Coordinates of C-alpha atoms in Angstrom, one line a residue:
Chain U
M23 CA 17.2 -1.7 29.1
N24 CA 14.7 0.6 30.7
P25 CA 11.3 -0.5 31.9
R26 CA 9.7 3.0 31.4
R27 CA 10.8 3.2 27.8
T28 CA 9.8 -0.4 27.1
L29 CA 6.3 0.1 28.6
A30 CA 6.0 3.5 26.7
T31 CA 6.8 1.7 23.5
A32 CA 4.3 -1.1 24.2
G33 CA 1.7 1.6 25.0
R34 CA 2.5 3.4 21.8
V35 CA 2.1 0.3 19.7
L36 CA -1.2 -0.6 21.4
G37 CA -2.3 3.0 21.0
Q38 CA -1.7 2.8 17.2
L39 CA -3.9 -0.4 17.1
R40 CA -6.5 1.3 19.2
H41 CA -7.1 3.8 16.3
D42 CA -7.3 0.9 13.9
H43 CA -10.5 -0.8 14.9
R44 CA -10.8 -2.7 11.6
T45 CA -7.4 -4.4 12.0
V46 CA -8.2 -5.4 15.6
A47 CA -11.6 -6.7 14.6
L48 CA -10.1 -8.7 11.8
L49 CA -7.4 -10.1 14.1
L50 CA -10.0 -11.3 16.6
V51 CA -12.9 -12.4 14.5
V52 CA -11.3 -14.0 11.4
P53 CA -9.5 -16.8 13.3
C54 CA -12.8 -17.7 15.0
V55 CA -14.7 -17.9 11.7
L56 CA -11.9 -19.9 10.1
Q57 CA -11.8 -22.3 13.0
A58 CA -15.6 -22.9 12.6
L59 CA -15.1 -23.3 8.9
F60 CA -12.5 -26.0 9.6
K61 CA -14.9 -27.8 11.8
Y62 CA -17.7 -27.9 9.2
V63 CA -15.6 -28.5 6.1
F64 CA -14.4 -31.7 7.8
E65 CA -17.7 -32.6 9.3
R66 CA -18.0 -35.9 7.3
S67 CA -14.4 -36.9 8.0
P68 CA -14.5 -37.3 11.8
G69 CA -11.1 -37.0 13.4
V70 CA -9.7 -34.5 11.0
F71 CA -10.9 -31.5 13.0
D72 CA -9.7 -33.1 16.2
R73 CA -6.3 -33.5 14.7
V74 CA -6.0 -30.1 12.9
G75 CA -8.1 -27.8 15.1
L76 CA -5.7 -27.6 17.9
P77 CA -2.6 -26.9 15.9
M78 CA -4.5 -24.2 14.1
L79 CA -4.7 -22.4 17.4
G80 CA -0.9 -22.0 17.1
V81 CA -0.9 -21.1 13.4
F82 CA -3.3 -18.1 13.6
P83 CA -1.0 -16.0 15.9
V84 CA 2.1 -16.7 13.8
I85 CA 0.4 -15.4 10.6
A86 CA -1.4 -12.5 12.3
M87 CA 1.6 -11.2 14.2
F88 CA 4.0 -11.7 11.3
L89 CA 1.8 -9.5 9.1
V90 CA 1.2 -6.9 11.7
T91 CA 4.9 -6.6 12.6
V92 CA 6.3 -6.7 9.1
V93 CA 4.0 -3.9 8.0
A94 CA 4.5 -1.9 11.2
M95 CA 8.3 -2.2 11.0
V96 CA 8.4 -1.3 7.3
R97 CA 6.4 1.8 8.2
E98 CA 8.8 2.6 11.0
R99 CA 11.8 2.2 8.7
T100 CA 10.4 4.2 5.7
S101 CA 8.6 7.0 7.6
G102 CA 11.7 8.0 9.5
T103 CA 10.2 7.2 12.9
L104 CA 12.7 4.4 13.4
E105 CA 15.6 6.8 12.6
R106 CA 14.2 9.3 15.1
L107 CA 13.8 6.6 17.7
L108 CA 17.4 5.5 17.3
T109 CA 18.5 9.1 17.9
T110 CA 16.7 9.1 21.3
P111 CA 17.9 7.2 24.4
L112 CA 15.6 4.3 23.5
A113 CA 17.7 1.1 23.5
K114 CA 17.1 -1.4 20.7
L115 CA 16.1 -4.0 23.4
D116 CA 13.5 -1.6 24.7
L117 CA 12.0 -1.2 21.3
L118 CA 11.9 -5.0 20.7
L119 CA 10.5 -5.8 24.1
G120 CA 7.9 -3.0 23.7
Y121 CA 6.7 -4.6 20.4
A122 CA 6.9 -8.1 22.0
L123 CA 4.8 -7.0 24.9
A124 CA 2.2 -5.3 22.8
F125 CA 1.8 -8.0 20.3
G126 CA 2.1 -10.8 22.9
L127 CA -0.8 -9.2 24.7
L128 CA -2.8 -8.9 21.5
A129 CA -2.0 -12.6 20.7
L130 CA -3.2 -13.6 24.2
V131 CA -6.5 -12.0 23.6
Q132 CA -6.8 -13.5 20.2
S133 CA -5.9 -17.0 21.3
A134 CA -8.2 -16.8 24.4
L135 CA -11.1 -15.9 22.1
V136 CA -10.3 -18.6 19.4
S137 CA -9.7 -21.2 22.2
A138 CA -13.0 -20.3 23.8
V139 CA -14.8 -20.8 20.5
A140 CA -12.9 -24.0 19.6
L141 CA -13.2 -25.6 23.0
G142 CA -16.5 -24.2 24.1
L143 CA -18.6 -24.2 20.9
L144 CA -16.8 -26.5 18.4
G145 CA -16.1 -29.4 20.8
L146 CA -12.3 -29.5 20.6
T147 CA -10.7 -31.0 23.7
V148 CA -7.2 -30.4 25.3
Q149 CA -6.0 -33.0 27.7
A150 CA -3.2 -30.9 29.1
G151 CA -5.4 -27.9 29.8
V152 CA -6.0 -24.6 27.9
G153 CA -3.1 -22.9 29.7
I154 CA -0.5 -24.7 27.6
V155 CA -2.4 -23.8 24.4
L156 CA -2.4 -20.2 25.3
L157 CA 1.3 -20.4 26.2
V158 CA 2.2 -21.9 22.9
A159 CA -0.1 -19.4 21.1
V160 CA 1.7 -16.5 22.7
I161 CA 5.2 -17.9 22.0
N162 CA 4.0 -18.5 18.4
A163 CA 2.9 -14.9 18.2
L164 CA 6.3 -13.8 19.3
L165 CA 7.8 -16.1 16.6
G166 CA 5.7 -14.4 14.0
M167 CA 6.7 -11.0 15.4
A168 CA 10.4 -11.9 15.4
L169 CA 10.3 -13.2 11.8
G170 CA 8.4 -10.1 10.7
L171 CA 10.9 -7.8 12.4
L172 CA 13.8 -9.7 10.7
L173 CA 12.2 -9.8 7.2
S174 CA 11.0 -6.1 7.4
A175 CA 14.7 -5.2 6.9
F176 CA 14.5 -6.8 3.4
A177 CA 11.3 -5.1 2.3
Q178 CA 11.4 -1.6 0.8
T179 CA 7.7 -1.2 0.7
E180 CA 4.6 -2.5 2.4
F181 CA 3.7 -4.5 -0.8
Q182 CA 7.0 -6.4 -0.6
A183 CA 6.5 -6.9 3.1
V184 CA 3.2 -8.6 2.7
Q185 CA 4.7 -10.9 0.0
F186 CA 7.1 -12.2 2.6
M187 CA 4.3 -13.9 4.3
P188 CA 3.8 -16.7 1.8
A189 CA 7.6 -16.9 1.4
A190 CA 8.4 -17.2 5.0
L191 CA 5.4 -18.9 6.5
L192 CA 3.7 -21.0 3.8
P193 CA 6.5 -23.6 3.5
Q194 CA 6.4 -23.9 7.3
L195 CA 2.7 -24.3 7.2
L196 CA 2.9 -27.0 4.5
L197 CA 5.6 -29.0 6.3
C198 CA 4.6 -28.5 10.0
G199 CA 2.5 -31.6 10.1
L200 CA -0.8 -29.8 9.7
L201 CA -1.7 -31.3 6.3
T202 CA 0.2 -34.6 6.6
P203 CA 1.8 -35.9 9.8
R204 CA 5.5 -35.2 9.5
D205 CA 6.6 -38.8 9.9
R206 CA 4.6 -39.7 6.8
M207 CA 6.4 -37.2 4.6
A208 CA 9.4 -38.0 2.3
S209 CA 12.5 -38.2 4.5
W210 CA 14.1 -35.1 2.9
L211 CA 10.9 -33.1 3.6
H212 CA 10.8 -34.4 7.1
A213 CA 14.5 -33.4 7.5
I214 CA 13.6 -29.8 6.3
S215 CA 10.6 -29.7 8.6
N216 CA 13.0 -30.5 11.5
W217 CA 14.6 -27.1 10.9
M218 CA 11.3 -25.1 11.0
P219 CA 10.1 -23.7 14.3
L220 CA 6.4 -24.0 13.4
S221 CA 6.8 -27.8 13.3
Y222 CA 7.7 -27.8 17.0
A223 CA 4.9 -25.5 17.8
V224 CA 2.4 -27.8 16.1
D225 CA 4.0 -30.9 17.8
A226 CA 3.6 -29.2 21.2
L227 CA -0.1 -28.5 20.6
V228 CA -0.7 -32.0 19.3
R229 CA 0.9 -33.5 22.4
A230 CA -1.0 -31.2 24.7
G231 CA -4.2 -32.4 23.0
H232 CA -3.4 -36.1 23.6
T233 CA -1.9 -36.4 27.1
S234 CA -2.8 -34.6 30.3
A235 CA 0.8 -34.7 31.6
I236 CA 3.4 -32.1 30.7
T237 CA 5.9 -34.5 29.2
A238 CA 9.6 -33.9 28.5
S239 CA 9.0 -33.9 24.8
L240 CA 6.3 -31.2 25.2
V241 CA 8.7 -29.0 27.1
F242 CA 11.4 -29.7 24.5
D243 CA 9.1 -28.6 21.7
V244 CA 8.2 -25.4 23.6
V245 CA 11.9 -24.7 24.3
V246 CA 12.8 -25.1 20.6
V247 CA 10.1 -22.6 19.6
L248 CA 11.3 -20.2 22.3
A249 CA 14.9 -20.5 21.2
S250 CA 13.8 -19.8 17.6
V251 CA 12.1 -16.6 18.8
L252 CA 15.2 -15.5 20.5
A253 CA 17.4 -16.3 17.5
A254 CA 15.1 -14.4 15.1
L255 CA 14.9 -11.5 17.5
A256 CA 18.7 -11.3 17.8
L257 CA 19.0 -11.3 14.0
G258 CA 16.2 -8.8 13.7
A259 CA 17.9 -6.6 16.3
A260 CA 21.1 -6.7 14.2
T261 CA 19.1 -5.1 11.3
L262 CA 18.3 -2.1 13.5
R263 CA 21.3 0.1 12.9
R264 CA 21.8 3.4 14.5
R265 CA 24.3 4.4 11.8
T266 CA 23.5 3.9 8.2
A267 CA 25.2 4.8 4.9
Chain A
M17 CA 34.7 32.6 22.8
P18 CA 32.7 29.7 24.3
E19 CA 33.3 26.1 23.5
P20 CA 31.6 25.2 20.2
A21 CA 28.5 23.0 20.4
V22 CA 29.6 21.2 17.2
E23 CA 33.1 20.9 15.8
V24 CA 33.5 19.2 12.4
R25 CA 37.0 18.3 11.3
G26 CA 38.0 16.8 7.9
L27 CA 34.6 15.2 7.6
T28 CA 34.3 13.0 4.6
V29 CA 31.3 10.9 3.7
V30 CA 31.3 8.7 0.6
R31 CA 28.1 7.2 -0.7
G32 CA 27.9 5.0 -3.7
G33 CA 31.5 5.8 -4.6
R34 CA 30.8 9.5 -4.7
P35 CA 32.0 11.9 -1.9
V36 CA 28.9 13.6 -0.5
L37 CA 31.0 15.5 2.0
A38 CA 34.6 16.1 1.1
G39 CA 36.9 17.0 4.0
L40 CA 34.5 19.5 5.7
D41 CA 35.7 21.7 8.5
C42 CA 33.3 23.9 10.5
T43 CA 32.0 24.8 13.9
V44 CA 28.6 25.7 15.4
T45 CA 28.8 28.2 18.3
A46 CA 26.8 27.3 21.4
G47 CA 23.7 29.4 21.9
T48 CA 23.4 30.5 18.3
V49 CA 21.2 29.8 15.3
T50 CA 23.4 28.5 12.5
G51 CA 21.8 28.2 9.1
L52 CA 22.9 25.5 6.7
L53 CA 22.3 26.5 3.1
G54 CA 23.1 25.2 -0.3
P55 CA 21.5 23.7 -3.4
S56 CA 19.8 20.4 -3.0
G57 CA 22.3 17.5 -3.1
S58 CA 25.0 19.7 -1.6
G59 CA 25.2 17.5 1.5
K60 CA 23.1 19.5 4.0
T61 CA 21.1 16.5 5.3
T62 CA 24.2 14.3 5.3
L63 CA 26.0 16.8 7.5
M64 CA 23.1 16.9 9.9
R65 CA 22.9 13.2 10.0
C66 CA 26.6 13.2 10.9
V67 CA 26.0 15.6 13.8
V68 CA 23.2 13.5 15.3
G69 CA 25.4 10.4 14.8
V70 CA 23.3 8.3 12.4
Q71 CA 25.5 8.7 9.4
R72 CA 28.4 6.3 8.7
I73 CA 31.4 8.5 8.0
S74 CA 34.5 7.7 5.9
A75 CA 37.0 10.0 7.5
G76 CA 37.2 12.9 9.9
A77 CA 35.7 13.7 13.3
V78 CA 32.4 15.3 14.5
I79 CA 32.5 16.4 18.1
V80 CA 29.1 17.4 19.6
L81 CA 28.9 19.0 23.1
G82 CA 32.4 17.8 23.8
Q83 CA 31.8 14.1 22.8
P84 CA 32.0 12.2 19.6
A85 CA 28.7 12.4 17.7
G86 CA 26.5 9.4 18.3
T87 CA 27.7 8.8 21.8
A88 CA 24.9 7.3 23.8
S89 CA 24.8 10.0 26.5
L90 CA 24.3 12.6 23.7
R91 CA 21.0 11.0 22.7
A92 CA 19.1 12.8 25.5
R93 CA 20.7 16.1 24.7
V94 CA 20.4 16.3 20.9
G95 CA 17.1 16.7 19.2
Y96 CA 16.7 15.9 15.5
V97 CA 13.9 16.7 13.2
T98 CA 14.1 15.0 9.8
Q99 CA 12.9 16.7 6.6
A100 CA 9.9 14.3 6.3
P101 CA 7.8 14.5 9.4
S102 CA 8.7 11.5 11.6
V103 CA 5.6 11.1 13.7
Y104 CA 3.1 8.2 13.9
A105 CA 0.2 9.0 11.6
D106 CA -2.1 6.7 13.5
L107 CA -1.6 8.5 16.9
S108 CA -2.9 11.8 18.0
V109 CA -0.4 14.7 18.3
R110 CA -0.5 14.4 22.1
D111 CA 0.1 10.6 22.1
N112 CA 3.1 11.1 19.8
L113 CA 4.5 13.6 22.2
R114 CA 3.6 11.5 25.2
Y115 CA 5.7 8.6 23.7
L116 CA 8.7 10.8 22.8
S117 CA 8.6 12.5 26.2
A118 CA 8.6 9.1 28.0
L119 CA 11.7 8.2 26.0
V120 CA 13.6 11.2 27.1
G121 CA 12.1 11.4 30.5
A122 CA 10.5 14.8 30.1
A123 CA 8.2 16.3 32.7
R124 CA 4.4 15.9 32.2
N125 CA 3.7 19.6 31.7
R126 CA 6.3 19.8 29.0
I127 CA 3.9 18.4 26.4
D128 CA 1.5 21.4 26.9
Q129 CA 4.4 23.8 26.7
V130 CA 5.7 22.5 23.3
L131 CA 2.2 22.3 21.9
E132 CA 1.9 25.9 22.7
Q133 CA 5.3 26.7 21.2
V134 CA 4.5 25.1 17.9
G135 CA 0.9 26.4 17.9
L136 CA -0.8 23.0 17.9
T137 CA -2.7 23.2 21.2
A138 CA -6.0 23.2 19.4
H139 CA -4.9 20.0 17.5
A140 CA -3.6 18.1 20.5
G141 CA -6.2 15.4 20.2
T142 CA -6.2 15.1 16.4
L143 CA -4.7 12.1 14.7
V144 CA -1.6 13.1 12.8
R145 CA -2.9 11.6 9.6
N146 CA -5.7 14.2 9.7
L147 CA -3.3 17.1 10.0
S148 CA -2.2 19.3 7.1
G149 CA 1.4 19.1 5.9
G150 CA 2.5 22.1 7.8
E151 CA 0.8 20.9 11.0
C152 CA 2.4 17.6 10.6
S153 CA 5.9 19.0 10.4
R154 CA 5.2 21.1 13.4
A155 CA 4.1 18.0 15.3
S156 CA 7.4 16.5 14.3
L157 CA 9.3 19.5 15.6
A158 CA 7.4 19.4 18.8
G159 CA 8.6 15.8 19.2
A160 CA 12.2 17.1 19.3
L161 CA 11.4 20.1 21.6
V162 CA 9.8 17.9 24.2
G163 CA 13.1 16.6 25.4
D164 CA 14.4 20.2 25.9
P165 CA 17.6 19.4 24.0
T166 CA 20.9 21.3 24.3
L167 CA 21.4 21.0 20.5
L168 CA 18.5 21.1 18.1
V169 CA 19.2 19.9 14.5
L170 CA 16.4 20.8 12.2
D171 CA 16.3 19.7 8.6
E172 CA 14.1 22.2 6.6
P173 CA 11.6 22.8 9.5
T174 CA 9.6 25.4 7.7
V175 CA 8.9 23.7 4.4
G176 CA 5.2 24.1 3.5
L177 CA 4.4 26.7 6.2
D178 CA 2.8 30.0 5.5
P179 CA 4.7 33.2 6.1
V180 CA 2.9 33.8 9.5
L181 CA 3.8 30.4 10.9
R182 CA 7.3 30.7 9.5
R183 CA 7.8 34.0 11.2
D184 CA 6.5 32.5 14.5
L185 CA 8.7 29.5 14.3
W186 CA 11.8 31.6 13.6
A187 CA 10.9 33.8 16.6
L188 CA 10.8 30.6 18.6
F189 CA 14.2 29.5 17.3
T190 CA 15.7 32.8 18.3
D191 CA 14.1 32.6 21.7
L192 CA 15.5 29.1 22.2
A193 CA 18.9 30.3 21.2
E194 CA 18.7 33.2 23.7
Q195 CA 17.9 30.7 26.4
G196 CA 21.1 28.8 25.5
T197 CA 19.9 26.2 23.0
T198 CA 22.1 25.7 20.0
L199 CA 20.3 25.3 16.7
L200 CA 21.5 24.0 13.4
V201 CA 18.8 24.7 10.8
S202 CA 18.9 23.9 7.1
S203 CA 16.8 26.0 4.8
H204 CA 16.1 26.9 1.2
V205 CA 14.5 30.2 2.1
M206 CA 16.8 33.2 2.0
D207 CA 14.5 35.2 4.1
E208 CA 15.2 32.7 6.9
A209 CA 19.0 32.9 6.4
R210 CA 18.8 36.5 7.4
R211 CA 17.6 35.6 10.8
C212 CA 20.6 33.3 11.5
H213 CA 23.6 34.3 13.6
R214 CA 25.9 32.5 11.2
L215 CA 25.5 30.8 7.9
L216 CA 27.2 27.8 6.4
L217 CA 26.9 27.6 2.6
L218 CA 27.5 24.1 1.2
R219 CA 28.1 23.3 -2.4
E220 CA 28.8 19.7 -3.6
G221 CA 30.0 18.6 -0.2
R222 CA 32.3 21.6 0.3
L223 CA 31.9 24.7 2.4
I224 CA 32.0 27.8 0.2
A225 CA 31.0 30.3 2.9
D226 CA 31.1 30.3 6.7
D227 CA 30.2 33.7 8.0
T228 CA 27.6 36.1 9.4
P229 CA 24.8 37.1 6.9
D230 CA 26.3 40.6 6.9
A231 CA 29.8 39.5 6.1
I232 CA 28.5 37.3 3.3
R233 CA 26.6 40.2 1.8
V234 CA 29.8 42.3 1.9
R235 CA 31.9 39.5 0.4
A236 CA 29.5 39.0 -2.5
G237 CA 29.1 42.8 -3.0
T238 CA 25.4 42.9 -2.8
D239 CA 22.8 43.8 -0.2
D240 CA 20.5 41.0 -1.4
L241 CA 21.3 37.8 0.4
D242 CA 19.6 35.7 -2.3
E243 CA 21.8 37.4 -4.9
A244 CA 24.8 37.0 -2.7
F245 CA 24.3 33.2 -2.6
L246 CA 23.9 32.9 -6.3
R247 CA 27.1 34.9 -6.8
L248 CA 29.1 32.8 -4.3
I249 CA 27.7 29.5 -5.8
E250 CA 28.5 30.5 -9.3
A251 CA 31.9 31.9 -8.4
T252 CA 33.0 28.5 -7.0
P253 CA 34.6 26.3 -9.6
T254 CA 33.0 22.8 -9.9
E255 CA 35.4 20.1 -8.6
P256 CA 35.8 17.4 -11.3
A257 CA 36.1 14.7 -8.7
V258 CA 32.9 15.6 -7.0
A259 CA 30.8 16.9 -9.9
A260 CA 27.8 14.8 -10.7
P261 CA 25.6 17.1 -12.8
A262 CA 27.1 18.6 -15.8
S263 CA 25.3 21.9 -15.6
P264 CA 27.1 24.6 -13.5
G265 CA 23.9 26.6 -12.9
P266 CA 22.3 27.0 -9.5
D267 CA 19.9 24.4 -8.4
P268 CA 16.3 25.3 -9.1
E269 CA 15.4 24.6 -5.5
V270 CA 17.4 27.7 -4.4
T271 CA 14.6 30.0 -5.2
R272 CA 13.6 33.5 -4.1
R273 CA 10.6 33.2 -1.9

């Protein structure tokens, strides 16, 4: 690992986004608009937005960073830039950390903005403080990034890459407790949801909304998501091969 | 005779059950420009990928600057330019070079030097996606030059360039070789082969000539290098085990330009 190369990679990834104003604007504005939509769609069912609004803060970064990463990595793989990078002294870890740093930073900005809108304008409350929300949001962003990196290895084109989003994320979204609390699902669905990292991210945010104390179960949830990030990153790293057939 | 920059022994690469390189032996002398020629599909790119250490090989050895190809310490000393330009389209030329120079730890003023060398100084701030094809491939070349490599492996670096740029780049390659850099350059253009110190002619994964341009002309009995290659290619029997296409004729990509 080499900090100079890691930072150079993060700078390069951010530099690419800097020239893509539209993507950045979409990443920042769309979640805020969606959050407001949620609020007003459920205006006549009080309590729904209070229950769903907070977990949504964790869902946006997963989806956004998954899409950004999977497309960016498919581009790196197909354009030959990845092959070139792997002939330079850049370590795979530097590449992964560089991406993580850049997208983590972007996720932080995105989450801060959506949180500001949700807490400041839409009346959402967090007992445990906004810090924990931002923390979970950034970890979730890294989860989306790690899954994107992993699945980019199985996509030959950007079209295929984008189709991995519903395949990899929608089941998690359906089962994570956002639509129906997980303990009210059929037991086999509940069992499956126990194996999905997004379930723990949503649990953590729900807990943070209810209690002001940082409880052991909250810490456990965050650790599970973090462990999933590391596992997905390790698998993703295994798909970055210097030597290919 | 100085130690060779690249030494290939019994190199075999099998892809999809078909030998792409079949027991290749050759060397690249340090401080020279070695041209790698042959019809498309003859294994030129595969051989280059072996030299930079990104190709999985089935048998044999590739020794680069005294170490097995792909050794970590070689990555700072070997520059590789792929056939398709491998630069980020959504970054400016300068930002691409800044990134690659940070990876190899090049000095800051190096970027301006290589921009000058490839003639892109005026386009330094242009996004790569707004460059022409030829400018784009020169940006990719600059990315390899920035690390001041000891060995430079260039896969068809002059495709799509006009004659003036091609002449300038070949002058640059010769300059680099005079300063001690070793270059392995693949090409389809016979006019470029003339400028190489030595030529390796590949056909269907086998070496059919490994000599100076002059010696190749003598061997083929013609002054025209283009004609010499056609004669050598047509004089080599097709190996049944390797042969994929039925037609023994020369590849249409080996054209006179």
